[in-house]
Amino acid sequence: MTMTGIADDLTADSTAPDLRTALPGPNASAIIARDEAVTSPSLTRVYPLAVRRGRGCVIEDVDGNRFLDFNAGIAVVAAGHAHPDVNAAIHAQVDDVLHYCSSDFYLPAYADVSERLARLAPISGETRTFLSNSGTEAVEAALKLARHHTGRPNAIAFLGGFHGRSLGSLSLTASKSRQRSGFGALTPGSYHAPYWNPHGETGLTGADYIDEVLFKKLTDPDDVAAIFVEPIQGEGGYIVPPAGWLAALRDLCDRHGILLVVDEVQSGIGRTGTMWACEHDGVEPDILCVGKGLASGLPLAGIVARADVMDWEPGGHGSTFGGNPVACAAASATLELVEQGLADNAAKVGAHLLSALTELATQLPFLEQVRGRGLMIGIDAPDHDAAEALQEACFRRGLLTLTCGERSVRLAPPLVVTIEQADTAVSIIGDAAASL
Ligand code: PLP
């Protein structure tokens, strides 16, 4: 038994869902009351889940209720909760050294993960890596590097895109106006184009809109340092652009000497069935942003760039904690697992999930559209409130999901998810949708 009196018997194979109290249970209710008295009101707690521990795709709350985790908190825990290889790497590094600022000194764990990223990045030729703590810092680094390398001031991103919440990355984010409200003025020289769905007035999308509208009316292409794009929009609704869309952007960048920054913070590290989502389109970025799943839950993110692009001088950029050795050790273990089979599992279970949900949607009109790639799957409900109701109904049945976009529920389980767990999730979603 543990301090909380809950039997320490949770494994990745434990049955889930297994709900033992009303939700929230007494311990969760007490924690929520304490939390809400002292934490930032900006935190959007979506349902009353108070997490105690996790194994594989199973989360146990503080009352001993077990949930099937299709969030991976959020698209982060690539190798699953408490993967033995990742935990062993963390423990070994903890016993050696916790921290020794990687910006100022050499750490083997930093070199290890950078070598792996150099080998795995979807960029031919020599690359360089800079590691940070969070996705938003990776995007900030990409923005600074793009300006520094090109000497140009402006950047273009896409409507519906999410790149983070610090002021530079927030200037590129165009996911929900609430995220920008009251925080202006943002970084000057940030422009937005429609993602793949054509813009109402012009009928144009992506590269065509940038060429025809932005370059003619708002910014000379010679003033644009970079175009920032998610190969699949994440927070914007798990939107997958059609084949060729990303390649057209690459071509536009090449024509104007603009850097293509592919933000794979959410879509990378095997989530879509390949190491990087842009590999599905055969498109190479100049700068790749990584984060979330990289260290399976420890804070690590960064950029991998063409070596000739990463030409800033010593002192030009750095971070006290970025590339922390414990996080780097977790990242090397995670990348090994993703390479050795988890990306393949994401492709296999993702295809199964997509086809089962597509079939389910033919029986339940509430599920208006199902789309995605690998284990990055979005389900459209009729409207925003309906999506939230579906998310809540799944939670009440022991399945953890999260809304995204205007009216979607996203499924982003750990990459170790099994076919059986996918089937359980489909049956809960069916039951939840039928109840609404
Ligand atoms: N970029 C993308 C594509 C993301 O999905 C996110 C977070 O959801 C970020 C950047 C920001 O990452 P973080 O929350 O770690 O700052």
mmCIF file of N, CA and C in Angstrom, residues 183-272:
data_model
loop_
_atom_site.group_PDB
_atom_site.id
_atom_site.type_symbol
_atom_site.label_atom_id
_atom_site.label_comp_id
_atom_site.label_asym_id
_atom_site.label_seq_id
_atom_site.Cartn_x
_atom_site.Cartn_y
_atom_site.Cartn_z
ATOM 1 N N PHE A 183 -3.290 41.403 -24.845
ATOM 2 C CA PHE A 183 -1.835 41.234 -24.757
ATOM 3 C C PHE A 183 -1.065 42.040 -25.808
ATOM 4 N N GLY A 184 -1.771 42.866 -26.579
ATOM 5 C CA GLY A 184 -1.084 43.605 -27.639
ATOM 6 C C GLY A 184 -0.246 44.737 -27.064
ATOM 7 N N ALA A 185 0.593 45.388 -27.876
ATOM 8 C CA ALA A 185 0.816 45.040 -29.268
ATOM 9 C C ALA A 185 1.773 43.860 -29.370
ATOM 10 N N LEU A 186 1.499 43.016 -30.353
ATOM 11 C CA LEU A 186 2.360 41.846 -30.538
ATOM 12 C C LEU A 186 3.502 42.213 -31.486
ATOM 13 N N THR A 187 4.322 41.205 -31.842
ATOM 14 C CA THR A 187 5.509 41.475 -32.656
ATOM 15 C C THR A 187 5.110 42.048 -34.010
ATOM 16 N N PRO A 188 5.627 43.233 -34.340
ATOM 17 C CA PRO A 188 5.282 43.791 -35.651
ATOM 18 C C PRO A 188 5.815 42.892 -36.778
ATOM 19 N N GLY A 189 5.181 42.986 -37.939
ATOM 20 C CA GLY A 189 5.663 42.213 -39.090
ATOM 21 C C GLY A 189 5.214 40.774 -39.088
ATOM 22 N N SER A 190 4.136 40.462 -38.333
ATOM 23 C CA SER A 190 3.589 39.097 -38.341
ATOM 24 C C SER A 190 2.322 39.096 -39.192
ATOM 25 N N TYR A 191 2.294 38.261 -40.208
ATOM 26 C CA TYR A 191 1.150 38.202 -41.123
ATOM 27 C C TYR A 191 0.557 36.804 -41.122
ATOM 28 N N HIS A 192 -0.710 36.720 -41.504
ATOM 29 C CA HIS A 192 -1.386 35.418 -41.534
ATOM 30 C C HIS A 192 -2.073 35.174 -42.864
ATOM 31 N N ALA A 193 -2.056 33.923 -43.273
ATOM 32 C CA ALA A 193 -2.737 33.494 -44.501
ATOM 33 C C ALA A 193 -3.687 32.359 -44.132
ATOM 34 N N PRO A 194 -4.713 32.114 -44.961
ATOM 35 C CA PRO A 194 -5.583 30.971 -44.690
ATOM 36 C C PRO A 194 -4.798 29.661 -44.807
ATOM 37 N N TYR A 195 -5.126 28.711 -43.955
ATOM 38 C CA TYR A 195 -4.524 27.368 -44.055
ATOM 39 C C TYR A 195 -5.100 26.729 -45.318
ATOM 40 N N TRP A 196 -5.230 25.451 -45.408
ATOM 41 C CA TRP A 196 -5.541 24.881 -46.723
ATOM 42 C C TRP A 196 -6.968 25.187 -47.186
ATOM 43 N N ASN A 197 -7.898 25.455 -46.243
ATOM 44 C CA ASN A 197 -9.270 25.747 -46.649
ATOM 45 C C ASN A 197 -9.324 27.146 -47.259
ATOM 46 N N PRO A 198 -9.832 27.303 -48.487
ATOM 47 C CA PRO A 198 -9.725 28.568 -49.210
ATOM 48 C C PRO A 198 -10.371 29.741 -48.483
ATOM 49 N N HIS A 199 -9.751 30.896 -48.602
ATOM 50 C CA HIS A 199 -10.224 32.122 -47.975
ATOM 51 C C HIS A 199 -11.490 32.603 -48.678
ATOM 52 N N GLY A 200 -12.521 32.943 -47.875
ATOM 53 C CA GLY A 200 -13.840 33.289 -48.402
ATOM 54 C C GLY A 200 -13.833 34.251 -49.579
ATOM 55 N N GLU A 201 -13.266 35.463 -49.377
ATOM 56 C CA GLU A 201 -13.384 36.485 -50.421
ATOM 57 C C GLU A 201 -12.531 36.160 -51.652
ATOM 58 N N THR A 202 -11.363 35.639 -51.432
ATOM 59 C CA THR A 202 -10.448 35.465 -52.564
ATOM 60 C C THR A 202 -10.504 34.055 -53.153
ATOM 61 N N GLY A 203 -10.991 33.085 -52.403
ATOM 62 C CA GLY A 203 -10.966 31.701 -52.872
ATOM 63 C C GLY A 203 -9.569 31.108 -52.873
ATOM 64 N N LEU A 204 -8.607 31.852 -52.286
ATOM 65 C CA LEU A 204 -7.216 31.381 -52.319
ATOM 66 C C LEU A 204 -6.828 30.727 -50.994
ATOM 67 N N THR A 205 -5.775 29.937 -51.035
ATOM 68 C CA THR A 205 -5.297 29.260 -49.840
ATOM 69 C C THR A 205 -3.770 29.221 -49.851
ATOM 70 N N GLY A 206 -3.186 29.113 -48.657
ATOM 71 C CA GLY A 206 -1.762 28.876 -48.493
ATOM 72 C C GLY A 206 -0.870 29.704 -49.396
ATOM 73 N N ALA A 207 -0.018 28.999 -50.162
ATOM 74 C CA ALA A 207 0.992 29.668 -50.985
ATOM 75 C C ALA A 207 0.350 30.651 -51.977
ATOM 76 N N ASP A 208 -0.805 30.289 -52.542
ATOM 77 C CA ASP A 208 -1.438 31.183 -53.533
ATOM 78 C C ASP A 208 -1.895 32.482 -52.874
ATOM 79 N N TYR A 209 -2.461 32.371 -51.682
ATOM 80 C CA TYR A 209 -2.915 33.571 -50.967
ATOM 81 C C TYR A 209 -1.713 34.453 -50.614
ATOM 82 N N ILE A 210 -0.645 33.818 -50.145
ATOM 83 C CA ILE A 210 0.548 34.591 -49.768
ATOM 84 C C ILE A 210 1.080 35.342 -50.984
ATOM 85 N N ASP A 211 1.152 34.641 -52.106
ATOM 86 C CA ASP A 211 1.668 35.232 -53.347
ATOM 87 C C ASP A 211 0.769 36.358 -53.848
ATOM 88 N N GLU A 212 -0.525 36.078 -53.886
ATOM 89 C CA GLU A 212 -1.473 36.998 -54.523
ATOM 90 C C GLU A 212 -1.926 38.135 -53.620
ATOM 91 N N VAL A 213 -2.021 37.875 -52.320
ATOM 92 C CA VAL A 213 -2.563 38.905 -51.426
ATOM 93 C C VAL A 213 -1.456 39.499 -50.556
ATOM 94 N N LEU A 214 -0.802 38.684 -49.747
ATOM 95 C CA LEU A 214 0.187 39.244 -48.812
ATOM 96 C C LEU A 214 1.325 39.938 -49.553
ATOM 97 N N PHE A 215 1.893 39.260 -50.558
ATOM 98 C CA PHE A 215 3.064 39.832 -51.237
ATOM 99 C C PHE A 215 2.703 41.052 -52.085
ATOM 100 N N LYS A 216 1.449 41.130 -52.532
ATOM 101 C CA LYS A 216 1.079 42.288 -53.365
ATOM 102 C C LYS A 216 0.592 43.458 -52.529
ATOM 103 N N LYS A 217 -0.041 43.147 -51.375
ATOM 104 C CA LYS A 217 -0.703 44.242 -50.634
ATOM 105 C C LYS A 217 -0.031 44.577 -49.302
ATOM 106 N N LEU A 218 0.654 43.620 -48.672
ATOM 107 C CA LEU A 218 1.065 43.858 -47.282
ATOM 108 C C LEU A 218 2.558 43.778 -47.004
ATOM 109 N N THR A 219 3.254 42.868 -47.615
ATOM 110 C CA THR A 219 4.695 42.780 -47.352
ATOM 111 C C THR A 219 5.435 42.302 -48.600
ATOM 112 N N ASP A 220 6.501 42.988 -48.892
ATOM 113 C CA ASP A 220 7.338 42.525 -50.000
ATOM 114 C C ASP A 220 7.973 41.201 -49.580
ATOM 115 N N PRO A 221 8.038 40.220 -50.481
ATOM 116 C CA PRO A 221 8.649 38.941 -50.076
ATOM 117 C C PRO A 221 10.082 39.108 -49.590
ATOM 118 N N ASP A 222 10.777 40.128 -50.086
ATOM 119 C CA ASP A 222 12.165 40.340 -49.645
ATOM 120 C C ASP A 222 12.251 40.785 -48.186
ATOM 121 N N ASP A 223 11.100 41.149 -47.607
ATOM 122 C CA ASP A 223 11.085 41.514 -46.180
ATOM 123 C C ASP A 223 10.697 40.340 -45.296
ATOM 124 N N VAL A 224 10.422 39.175 -45.898
ATOM 125 C CA VAL A 224 9.919 38.041 -45.109
ATOM 126 C C VAL A 224 11.063 37.080 -44.783
ATOM 127 N N ALA A 225 11.282 36.886 -43.489
ATOM 128 C CA ALA A 225 12.336 35.971 -43.040
ATOM 129 C C ALA A 225 11.879 34.521 -43.143
ATOM 130 N N ALA A 226 10.630 34.264 -42.716
ATOM 131 C CA ALA A 226 10.205 32.859 -42.611
ATOM 132 C C ALA A 226 8.703 32.706 -42.715
ATOM 133 N N ILE A 227 8.307 31.525 -43.170
ATOM 134 C CA ILE A 227 6.909 31.084 -43.087
ATOM 135 C C ILE A 227 6.865 29.969 -42.067
ATOM 136 N N PHE A 228 5.989 30.119 -41.079
ATOM 137 C CA PHE A 228 5.825 29.122 -40.012
ATOM 138 C C PHE A 228 4.573 28.303 -40.295
ATOM 139 N N VAL A 229 4.719 26.990 -40.318
ATOM 140 C CA VAL A 229 3.549 26.161 -40.624
ATOM 141 C C VAL A 229 3.550 24.876 -39.805
ATOM 142 N N GLU A 230 2.377 24.485 -39.353
ATOM 143 C CA GLU A 230 2.197 23.149 -38.776
ATOM 144 C C GLU A 230 1.799 22.215 -39.930
ATOM 145 N N PRO A 231 2.468 21.089 -40.098
ATOM 146 C CA PRO A 231 2.102 20.188 -41.205
ATOM 147 C C PRO A 231 0.705 19.611 -41.027
ATOM 148 N N ILE A 232 0.266 19.484 -39.778
ATOM 149 C CA ILE A 232 -1.139 19.212 -39.460
ATOM 150 C C ILE A 232 -1.467 20.203 -38.354
ATOM 151 N N GLN A 233 -2.521 21.000 -38.532
ATOM 152 C CA GLN A 233 -2.825 21.945 -37.453
ATOM 153 C C GLN A 233 -3.314 21.195 -36.230
ATOM 154 N N GLY A 234 -2.753 21.523 -35.066
ATOM 155 C CA GLY A 234 -3.082 20.825 -33.833
ATOM 156 C C GLY A 234 -4.200 21.514 -33.074
ATOM 157 N N GLU A 235 -3.844 22.550 -32.301
ATOM 158 C CA GLU A 235 -4.855 23.252 -31.509
ATOM 159 C C GLU A 235 -5.974 23.769 -32.416
ATOM 160 N N GLY A 236 -5.633 24.048 -33.677
ATOM 161 C CA GLY A 236 -6.614 24.583 -34.638
ATOM 162 C C GLY A 236 -7.663 23.576 -35.058
ATOM 163 N N GLY A 237 -7.539 22.296 -34.654
ATOM 164 C CA GLY A 237 -8.612 21.343 -34.957
ATOM 165 C C GLY A 237 -8.170 20.053 -35.618
ATOM 166 N N TYR A 238 -6.896 19.715 -35.520
ATOM 167 C CA TYR A 238 -6.392 18.492 -36.158
ATOM 168 C C TYR A 238 -6.793 18.464 -37.637
ATOM 169 N N ILE A 239 -6.328 19.495 -38.328
ATOM 170 C CA ILE A 239 -6.662 19.703 -39.738
ATOM 171 C C ILE A 239 -5.493 19.203 -40.592
ATOM 172 N N VAL A 240 -5.802 18.293 -41.514
ATOM 173 C CA VAL A 240 -4.765 17.718 -42.385
ATOM 174 C C VAL A 240 -4.897 18.351 -43.768
ATOM 175 N N PRO A 241 -3.874 19.099 -44.231
ATOM 176 C CA PRO A 241 -3.984 19.689 -45.570
ATOM 177 C C PRO A 241 -3.847 18.632 -46.659
ATOM 178 N N PRO A 242 -4.360 18.909 -47.852
ATOM 179 C CA PRO A 242 -4.262 17.914 -48.931
ATOM 180 C C PRO A 242 -2.826 17.763 -49.435
ATOM 181 N N ALA A 243 -2.562 16.643 -50.094
ATOM 182 C CA ALA A 243 -1.226 16.377 -50.646
ATOM 183 C C ALA A 243 -0.828 17.531 -51.567
ATOM 184 N N GLY A 244 0.405 17.923 -51.485
ATOM 185 C CA GLY A 244 0.921 18.972 -52.362
ATOM 186 C C GLY A 244 0.843 20.366 -51.762
ATOM 187 N N TRP A 245 0.023 20.550 -50.734
ATOM 188 C CA TRP A 245 -0.170 21.889 -50.153
ATOM 189 C C TRP A 245 1.112 22.400 -49.498
ATOM 190 N N LEU A 246 1.765 21.526 -48.730
ATOM 191 C CA LEU A 246 2.997 21.904 -48.032
ATOM 192 C C LEU A 246 4.137 22.098 -49.044
ATOM 193 N N ALA A 247 4.132 21.255 -50.079
ATOM 194 C CA ALA A 247 5.187 21.356 -51.101
ATOM 195 C C ALA A 247 5.090 22.697 -51.835
ATOM 196 N N ALA A 248 3.876 23.195 -52.025
ATOM 197 C CA ALA A 248 3.717 24.499 -52.687
ATOM 198 C C ALA A 248 4.322 25.613 -51.824
ATOM 199 N N LEU A 249 4.211 25.469 -50.520
ATOM 200 C CA LEU A 249 4.822 26.454 -49.614
ATOM 201 C C LEU A 249 6.345 26.403 -49.722
ATOM 202 N N ARG A 250 6.868 25.180 -49.778
ATOM 203 C CA ARG A 250 8.314 24.991 -49.916
ATOM 204 C C ARG A 250 8.805 25.703 -51.184
ATOM 205 N N ASP A 251 8.049 25.520 -52.246
ATOM 206 C CA ASP A 251 8.403 26.109 -53.529
ATOM 207 C C ASP A 251 8.365 27.647 -53.440
ATOM 208 N N LEU A 252 7.333 28.164 -52.804
ATOM 209 C CA LEU A 252 7.208 29.621 -52.638
ATOM 210 C C LEU A 252 8.420 30.166 -51.871
ATOM 211 N N CYS A 253 8.787 29.474 -50.788
ATOM 212 C CA CYS A 253 9.942 29.901 -49.985
ATOM 213 C C CYS A 253 11.205 29.905 -50.833
ATOM 214 N N ASP A 254 11.391 28.855 -51.618
ATOM 215 C CA ASP A 254 12.605 28.750 -52.438
ATOM 216 C C ASP A 254 12.675 29.890 -53.455
ATOM 217 N N ARG A 255 11.518 30.264 -53.986
ATOM 218 C CA ARG A 255 11.517 31.324 -55.004
ATOM 219 C C ARG A 255 11.905 32.681 -54.431
ATOM 220 N N HIS A 256 11.646 32.860 -53.113
ATOM 221 C CA HIS A 256 11.870 34.194 -52.529
ATOM 222 C C HIS A 256 12.939 34.223 -51.447
ATOM 223 N N GLY A 257 13.698 33.145 -51.298
ATOM 224 C CA GLY A 257 14.750 33.148 -50.269
ATOM 225 C C GLY A 257 14.197 33.230 -48.854
ATOM 226 N N ILE A 258 12.985 32.682 -48.664
ATOM 227 C CA ILE A 258 12.339 32.693 -47.344
ATOM 228 C C ILE A 258 12.585 31.336 -46.687
ATOM 229 N N LEU A 259 12.795 31.338 -45.374
ATOM 230 C CA LEU A 259 12.998 30.061 -44.675
ATOM 231 C C LEU A 259 11.656 29.416 -44.361
ATOM 232 N N LEU A 260 11.583 28.112 -44.525
ATOM 233 C CA LEU A 260 10.363 27.374 -44.144
ATOM 234 C C LEU A 260 10.598 26.767 -42.760
ATOM 235 N N VAL A 261 9.807 27.230 -41.793
ATOM 236 C CA VAL A 261 9.887 26.699 -40.435
ATOM 237 C C VAL A 261 8.709 25.753 -40.245
ATOM 238 N N VAL A 262 8.994 24.476 -40.072
ATOM 239 C CA VAL A 262 7.918 23.505 -39.867
ATOM 240 C C VAL A 262 7.811 23.238 -38.368
ATOM 241 N N ASP A 263 6.661 23.600 -37.823
ATOM 242 C CA ASP A 263 6.434 23.448 -36.378
ATOM 243 C C ASP A 263 5.828 22.062 -36.134
ATOM 244 N N GLU A 264 6.698 21.155 -35.695
ATOM 245 C CA GLU A 264 6.265 19.770 -35.415
ATOM 246 C C GLU A 264 6.174 19.537 -33.910
ATOM 247 N N VAL A 265 5.932 20.619 -33.164
ATOM 248 C CA VAL A 265 5.859 20.470 -31.705
ATOM 249 C C VAL A 265 4.774 19.454 -31.326
ATOM 250 N N GLN A 266 3.635 19.509 -32.020
ATOM 251 C CA GLN A 266 2.556 18.566 -31.698
ATOM 252 C C GLN A 266 2.571 17.334 -32.598
ATOM 253 N N SER A 267 2.947 17.505 -33.863
ATOM 254 C CA SER A 267 2.798 16.413 -34.840
ATOM 255 C C SER A 267 4.033 15.514 -34.931
ATOM 256 N N GLY A 268 5.147 15.929 -34.295
ATOM 257 C CA GLY A 268 6.398 15.184 -34.459
ATOM 258 C C GLY A 268 6.551 14.014 -33.507
ATOM 259 N N ILE A 269 7.740 13.427 -33.506
ATOM 260 C CA ILE A 269 8.117 12.307 -32.611
ATOM 261 C C ILE A 269 7.165 11.116 -32.791
ATOM 262 N N GLY A 270 6.944 10.753 -34.045
ATOM 263 C CA GLY A 270 6.240 9.508 -34.347
ATOM 264 C C GLY A 270 4.726 9.569 -34.293
ATOM 265 N N ARG A 271 4.180 10.710 -33.881
ATOM 266 C CA ARG A 271 2.729 10.752 -33.624
ATOM 267 C C ARG A 271 1.894 10.403 -34.846
ATOM 268 N N THR A 272 2.349 10.813 -36.033
ATOM 269 C CA THR A 272 1.518 10.566 -37.229
ATOM 270 C C THR A 272 1.910 9.279 -37.955
#
